[in-house]
Amino acid sequence: MPVFADVDTGVDDAMALAYLLASDDADIVGIASTAGNVPVDQVCVNNLGLLALCGVDDIPVSRGSERPLATPLRTAEDTHGPEGLGYAQLPVGDLRLTDYDAATAWVRAAREHPGELVGLVTGPLTNLALAMRIEPGLPRLLRRLVIMGGAFDYRGNTTPVAEWNISVDPESGSEVFTVWGAAWGLDEPAHLPIVLGLNLTEHAMMTPAILSRLAAAAGSATTPMSVLDDRGTRSAAANPLIRVLEDAMRFYFEFHFDQGEGYLAHLHDPLAAAVALDPDLVTYRQATVDVELTGTLTRGMTVADWRGHWGRHLNAHIGVGVDPEVFFDRFITRVGPFAAALG
Ligand code: BDR
Ligand code: CA
């Protein structure tokens, strides 16, 4: 299955990429680096470093826009660490970026795999919106699109009502939802994007116990993490990928703890990656989605019209149910042996 991943790496984006790399049913044909959790150049460094760590040298990585469509960039080093990977250090390899940008990369990948490409976006929708301006037929070239973004009938994580990926670039979110819906119309709902908001992804709660299971599946000895550990304690895992993921997750655990959510972390993006490969992991409701662009208190909010009040085309399958145990079992079953092979 050819997969194109658009990421703002980011702790959970890195986990999502690890999942895709570990999945035999996925052939990653390109990675778009999007400004979001950290500036775009840092996202590029992180994507290239992760590939180097995993011994992968044949996946093209492209640089995206430096800023959202209409507003200055905001970043989230408080959530993901100063370089986006928490306390983790990635190797600096000799991999290089493509000489074309991320929007062009989207279009090239879609044209090279017409009707087959699975698109995954786990960052702001800036580069996908730009790609759709270059190739208005993009929605009809893709087999499937999975977006991690929004919060449906649920509170936000960036403002009281807005989720991070949409909040960073609300204009691109609105453009993607509107243009995609119009491209497919009412007749073919099977091709509407799958949209996974916080209402769904916050069910994917990574804990120190689950992380220890991952290390065990990789055959890597490790010390289970605890809220009582000194902040910034580094992983003792022998396996290089497990060590990086644990050092990244440690920062993410601490952030969630400081938010009053417990010593755990939401794996938004890995859940989206798993759904990109297997949509049956989640249950859905169809709706028309748009993004609030002008509200004085609600800018960036994703509004779902469940009942057709607007009289507009449906444009999303919104994830409403997931069994986190099934997801984590699959994550460990795939990433564990993949890490073991690197060890
Ligand atoms: C999203 O925001 C980012 O910080 C995460 O990587 C995820 O994609 C969750 O709101
Ligand atoms: Ca992300």
PDB file of N, CA and C and ligand atoms in Angstrom, residues 8 13 37 122 269, ligand 2:
ATOM      1  N   ASP A   8       4.472  16.910  11.288  1.00  0.00           N
ATOM      2  CA  ASP A   8       5.188  18.048  11.892  1.00  0.00           C
ATOM      3  C   ASP A   8       5.993  17.539  13.094  1.00  0.00           C
ATOM      4  N   ASP A  13       4.252  12.266  16.177  1.00  0.00           N
ATOM      5  CA  ASP A  13       4.495  12.065  14.738  1.00  0.00           C
ATOM      6  C   ASP A  13       5.619  11.040  14.546  1.00  0.00           C
ATOM      7  N   ASN A  37       4.576  21.657  15.172  1.00  0.00           N
ATOM      8  CA  ASN A  37       5.106  21.495  16.532  1.00  0.00           C
ATOM      9  C   ASN A  37       6.425  22.237  16.709  1.00  0.00           C
ATOM     10  N   THR A 122      -0.649  14.357   9.845  1.00  0.00           N
ATOM     11  CA  THR A 122      -0.654  14.436  11.309  1.00  0.00           C
ATOM     12  C   THR A 122      -0.115  15.777  11.791  1.00  0.00           C
ATOM     13  N   ASP A 269      -1.193  10.787  16.751  1.00  0.00           N
ATOM     14  CA  ASP A 269      -0.714  10.534  15.385  1.00  0.00           C
ATOM     15  C   ASP A 269      -0.482   9.051  15.086  1.00  0.00           C
TER      16      ASP A 269
HETATM   17 CA    CA B   2       1.566  16.000  14.790  1.00  0.00          CA
END
